[in-house]
Each structure stands twice: as structure tokens, then as C-alpha cells.
Coordinates of N, CA and C in Angstrom, one line a residue:
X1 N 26.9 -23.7 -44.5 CA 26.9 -22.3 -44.9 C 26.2 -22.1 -46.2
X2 N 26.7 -22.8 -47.1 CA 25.8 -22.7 -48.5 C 24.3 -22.9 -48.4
X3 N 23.9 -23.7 -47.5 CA 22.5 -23.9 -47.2 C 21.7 -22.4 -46.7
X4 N 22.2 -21.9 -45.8 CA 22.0 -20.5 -45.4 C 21.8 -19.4 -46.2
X5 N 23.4 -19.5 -47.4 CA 22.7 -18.9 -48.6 C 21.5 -19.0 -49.3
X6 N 21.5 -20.1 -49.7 CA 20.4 -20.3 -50.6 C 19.2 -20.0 -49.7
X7 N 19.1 -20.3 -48.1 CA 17.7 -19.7 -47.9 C 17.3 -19.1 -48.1
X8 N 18.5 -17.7 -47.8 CA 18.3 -16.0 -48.0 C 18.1 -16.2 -49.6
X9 N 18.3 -16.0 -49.8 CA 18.5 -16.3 -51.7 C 16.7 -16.3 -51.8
X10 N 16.7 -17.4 -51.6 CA 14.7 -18.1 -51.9 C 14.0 -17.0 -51.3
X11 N 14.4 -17.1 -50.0 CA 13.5 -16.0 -49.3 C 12.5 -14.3 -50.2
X12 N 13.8 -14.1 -50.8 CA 13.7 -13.0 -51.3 C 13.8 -11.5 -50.6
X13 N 14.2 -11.8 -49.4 CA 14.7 -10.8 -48.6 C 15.9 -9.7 -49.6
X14 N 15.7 -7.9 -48.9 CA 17.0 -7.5 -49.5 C 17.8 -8.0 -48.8
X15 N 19.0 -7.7 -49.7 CA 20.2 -8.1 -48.9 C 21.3 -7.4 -49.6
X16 N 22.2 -6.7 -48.3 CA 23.3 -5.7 -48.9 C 24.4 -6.2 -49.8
X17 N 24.9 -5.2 -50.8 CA 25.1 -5.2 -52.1 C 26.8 -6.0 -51.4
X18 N 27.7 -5.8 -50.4 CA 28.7 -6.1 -50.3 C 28.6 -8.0 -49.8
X19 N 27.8 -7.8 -49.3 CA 27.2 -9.5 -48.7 C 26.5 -10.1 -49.6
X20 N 25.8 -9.5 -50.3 CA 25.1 -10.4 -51.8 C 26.4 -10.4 -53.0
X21 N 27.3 -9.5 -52.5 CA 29.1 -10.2 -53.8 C 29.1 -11.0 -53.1
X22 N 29.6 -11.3 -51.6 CA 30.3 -12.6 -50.8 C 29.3 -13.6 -51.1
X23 N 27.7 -13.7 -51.2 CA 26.9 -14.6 -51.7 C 27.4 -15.3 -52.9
X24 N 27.8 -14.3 -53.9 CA 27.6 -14.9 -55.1 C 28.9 -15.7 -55.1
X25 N 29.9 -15.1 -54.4 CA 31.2 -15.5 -54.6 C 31.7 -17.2 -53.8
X26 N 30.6 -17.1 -53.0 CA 31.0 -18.4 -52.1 C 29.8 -19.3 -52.7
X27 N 28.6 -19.1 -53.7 CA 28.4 -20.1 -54.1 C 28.8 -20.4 -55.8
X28 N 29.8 -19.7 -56.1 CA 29.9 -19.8 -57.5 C 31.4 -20.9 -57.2
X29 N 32.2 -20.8 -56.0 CA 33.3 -21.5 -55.7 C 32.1 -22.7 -55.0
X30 N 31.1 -23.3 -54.1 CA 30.8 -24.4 -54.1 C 30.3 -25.2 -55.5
X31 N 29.5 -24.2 -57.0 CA 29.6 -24.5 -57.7 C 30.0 -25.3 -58.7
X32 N 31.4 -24.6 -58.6 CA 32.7 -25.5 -59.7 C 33.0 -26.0 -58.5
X33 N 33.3 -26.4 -57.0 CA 33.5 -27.6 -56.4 C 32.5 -29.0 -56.3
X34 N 31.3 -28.7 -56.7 CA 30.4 -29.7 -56.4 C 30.3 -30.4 -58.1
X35 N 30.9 -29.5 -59.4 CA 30.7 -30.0 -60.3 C 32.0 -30.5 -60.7
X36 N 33.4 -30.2 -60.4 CA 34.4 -30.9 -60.1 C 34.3 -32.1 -59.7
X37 N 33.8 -32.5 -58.4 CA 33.2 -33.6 -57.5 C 32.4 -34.9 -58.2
X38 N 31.7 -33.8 -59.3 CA 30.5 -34.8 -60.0 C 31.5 -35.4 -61.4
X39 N 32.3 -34.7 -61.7 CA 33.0 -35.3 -63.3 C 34.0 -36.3 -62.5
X40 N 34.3 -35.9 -61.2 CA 35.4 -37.3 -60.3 C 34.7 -38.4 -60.4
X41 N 33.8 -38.3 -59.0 CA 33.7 -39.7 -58.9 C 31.7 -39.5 -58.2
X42 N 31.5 -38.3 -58.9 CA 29.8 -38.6 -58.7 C 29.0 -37.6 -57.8
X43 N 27.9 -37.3 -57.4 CA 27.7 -36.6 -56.3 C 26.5 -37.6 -55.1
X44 N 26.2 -36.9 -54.1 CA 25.1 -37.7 -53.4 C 24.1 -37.2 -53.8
X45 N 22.7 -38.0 -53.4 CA 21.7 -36.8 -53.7 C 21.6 -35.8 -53.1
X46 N 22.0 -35.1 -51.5 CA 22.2 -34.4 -50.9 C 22.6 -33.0 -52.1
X47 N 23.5 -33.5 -52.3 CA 24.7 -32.5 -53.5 C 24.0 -32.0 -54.5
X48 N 23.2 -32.9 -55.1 CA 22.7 -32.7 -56.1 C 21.9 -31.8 -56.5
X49 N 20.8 -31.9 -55.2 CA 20.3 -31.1 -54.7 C 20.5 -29.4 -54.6
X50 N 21.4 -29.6 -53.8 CA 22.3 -28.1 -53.8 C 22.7 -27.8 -55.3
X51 N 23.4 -28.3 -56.1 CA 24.4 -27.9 -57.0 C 22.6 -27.5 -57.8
X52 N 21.8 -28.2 -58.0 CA 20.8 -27.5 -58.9 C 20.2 -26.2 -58.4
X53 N 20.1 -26.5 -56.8 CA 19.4 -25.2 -56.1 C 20.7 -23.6 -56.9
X54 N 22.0 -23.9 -56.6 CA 22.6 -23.1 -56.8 C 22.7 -22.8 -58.3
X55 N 22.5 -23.6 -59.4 CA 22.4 -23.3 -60.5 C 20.7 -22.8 -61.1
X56 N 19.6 -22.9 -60.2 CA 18.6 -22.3 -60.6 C 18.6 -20.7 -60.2
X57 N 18.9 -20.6 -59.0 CA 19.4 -19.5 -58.5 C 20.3 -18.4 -59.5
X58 N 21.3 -18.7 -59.9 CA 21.7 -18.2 -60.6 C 21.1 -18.1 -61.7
X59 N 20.9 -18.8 -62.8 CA 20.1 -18.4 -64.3 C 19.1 -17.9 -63.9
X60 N 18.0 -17.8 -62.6 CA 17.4 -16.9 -62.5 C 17.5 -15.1 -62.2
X61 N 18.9 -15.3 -61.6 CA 19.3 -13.8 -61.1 C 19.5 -13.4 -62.8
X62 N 20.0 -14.2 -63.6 CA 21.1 -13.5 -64.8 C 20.0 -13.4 -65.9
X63 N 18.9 -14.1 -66.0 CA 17.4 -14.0 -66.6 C 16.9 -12.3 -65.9
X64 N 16.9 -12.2 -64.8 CA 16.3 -10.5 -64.2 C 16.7 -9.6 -64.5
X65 N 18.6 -10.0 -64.3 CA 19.7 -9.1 -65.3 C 19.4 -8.6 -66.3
X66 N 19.1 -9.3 -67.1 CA 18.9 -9.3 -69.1 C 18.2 -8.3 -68.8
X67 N 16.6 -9.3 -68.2 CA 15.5 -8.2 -68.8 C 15.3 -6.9 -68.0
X68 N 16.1 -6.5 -66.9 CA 16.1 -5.2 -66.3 C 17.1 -4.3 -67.4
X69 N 18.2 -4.7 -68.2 CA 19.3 -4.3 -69.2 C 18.3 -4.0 -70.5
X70 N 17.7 -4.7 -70.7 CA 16.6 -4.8 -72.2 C 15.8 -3.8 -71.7
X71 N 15.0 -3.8 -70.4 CA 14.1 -2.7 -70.4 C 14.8 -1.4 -70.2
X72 N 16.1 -1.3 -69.8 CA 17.0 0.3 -69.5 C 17.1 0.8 -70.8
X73 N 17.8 -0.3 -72.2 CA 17.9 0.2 -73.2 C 16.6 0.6 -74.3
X74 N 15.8 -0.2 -73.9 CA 14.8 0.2 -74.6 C 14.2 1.4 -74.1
X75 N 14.1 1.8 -72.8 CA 14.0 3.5 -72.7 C 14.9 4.6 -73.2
X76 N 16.3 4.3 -72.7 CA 16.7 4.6 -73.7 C 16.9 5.1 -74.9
X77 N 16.5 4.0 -75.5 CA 16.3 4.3 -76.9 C 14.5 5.3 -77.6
X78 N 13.6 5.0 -76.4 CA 12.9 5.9 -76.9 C 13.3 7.0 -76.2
X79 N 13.7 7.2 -75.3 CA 14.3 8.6 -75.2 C 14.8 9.7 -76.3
X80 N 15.8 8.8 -76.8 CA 16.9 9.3 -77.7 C 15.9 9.5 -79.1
X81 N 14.7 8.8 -79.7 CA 14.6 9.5 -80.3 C 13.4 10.0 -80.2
X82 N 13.0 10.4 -79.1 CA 12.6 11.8 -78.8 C 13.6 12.4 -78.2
X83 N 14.2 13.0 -78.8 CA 15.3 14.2 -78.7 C 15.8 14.2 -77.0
X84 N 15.6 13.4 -76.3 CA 15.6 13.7 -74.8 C 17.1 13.5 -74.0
X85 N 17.4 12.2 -74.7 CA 18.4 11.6 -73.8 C 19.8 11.8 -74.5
X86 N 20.9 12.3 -74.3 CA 22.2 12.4 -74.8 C 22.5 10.7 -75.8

């Protein structure tokens, strides 16, 4: 199942906003289970694999986040001072 995710993920396909929460949510729990796993007793390379696919995946979504937030406020802010924006 995690493999599935991450395809859709790479792909770059949309994907609806209630199924991309269940995305995030079922790979943020294999996550902390595969890094749990690794402070026990190690991972395979199989794992490894994944747990990086799933951690690039993410800092990349949360990298788009910022800079879509940086560019909202920066309009914003020239809005505001041209008298435009509340």
C-alpha cells in the first residue's frame, strides 16, 4: 500500500484533497514505524528505500508549502501598501 502511495505521489497526478489527508496520514504513520524499526534493530535496504522515498516526498511538499505561503504574503503585503488589501 505505501508503495502505491508514493507512486501517485511521484506521478504528480491531482489527487482529491480528502485522499491526499488519508496519503499523508498513512505515510507519516509508516514513517515513525520504519524509523522506530531502524533505532530497534535496523532496516533492510528494501525499507530504506521507502523511508527515504517517504521523507523526500515530504520536505518536498513542505518546501512548495513555504514558498506558495512566502509568495501569498508577499502579495499581500504589496497590496496593503497600495492601499488595496484590508
Amino acid at each position: 500500500e505505501v508503495q502505491d502511495l508514493l507512486r501517485v505521489m511521484e506521478s504528480g497526478r491531482r489527487v482529491p484533497l480528502r485522499q491526499r489527508l488519508r496519503m499523508d496520514e498513512l505515510l507519516n504513520e509508516e514513517r515513525v514505524r520504519l524509523e522506530q524499526k531502524d533505532d530497534d534493530c535496523g532496516l533492510t535496504g528494501a525499507e530504506w528505500k521507502i523511508l527515504r522515498q517517504i521523507q523526500e516526498g515530504q520536505d518536498k511538499r513542505k518546501k512548495e508549502e513555504m514558498t506558495r505561503r512566502e509568495a501569498l504574503e508577499q502579495r499581500k503585503k504589496a497590496l496593503q501598501q497600495r492601499g488595496l488589501a484590508e
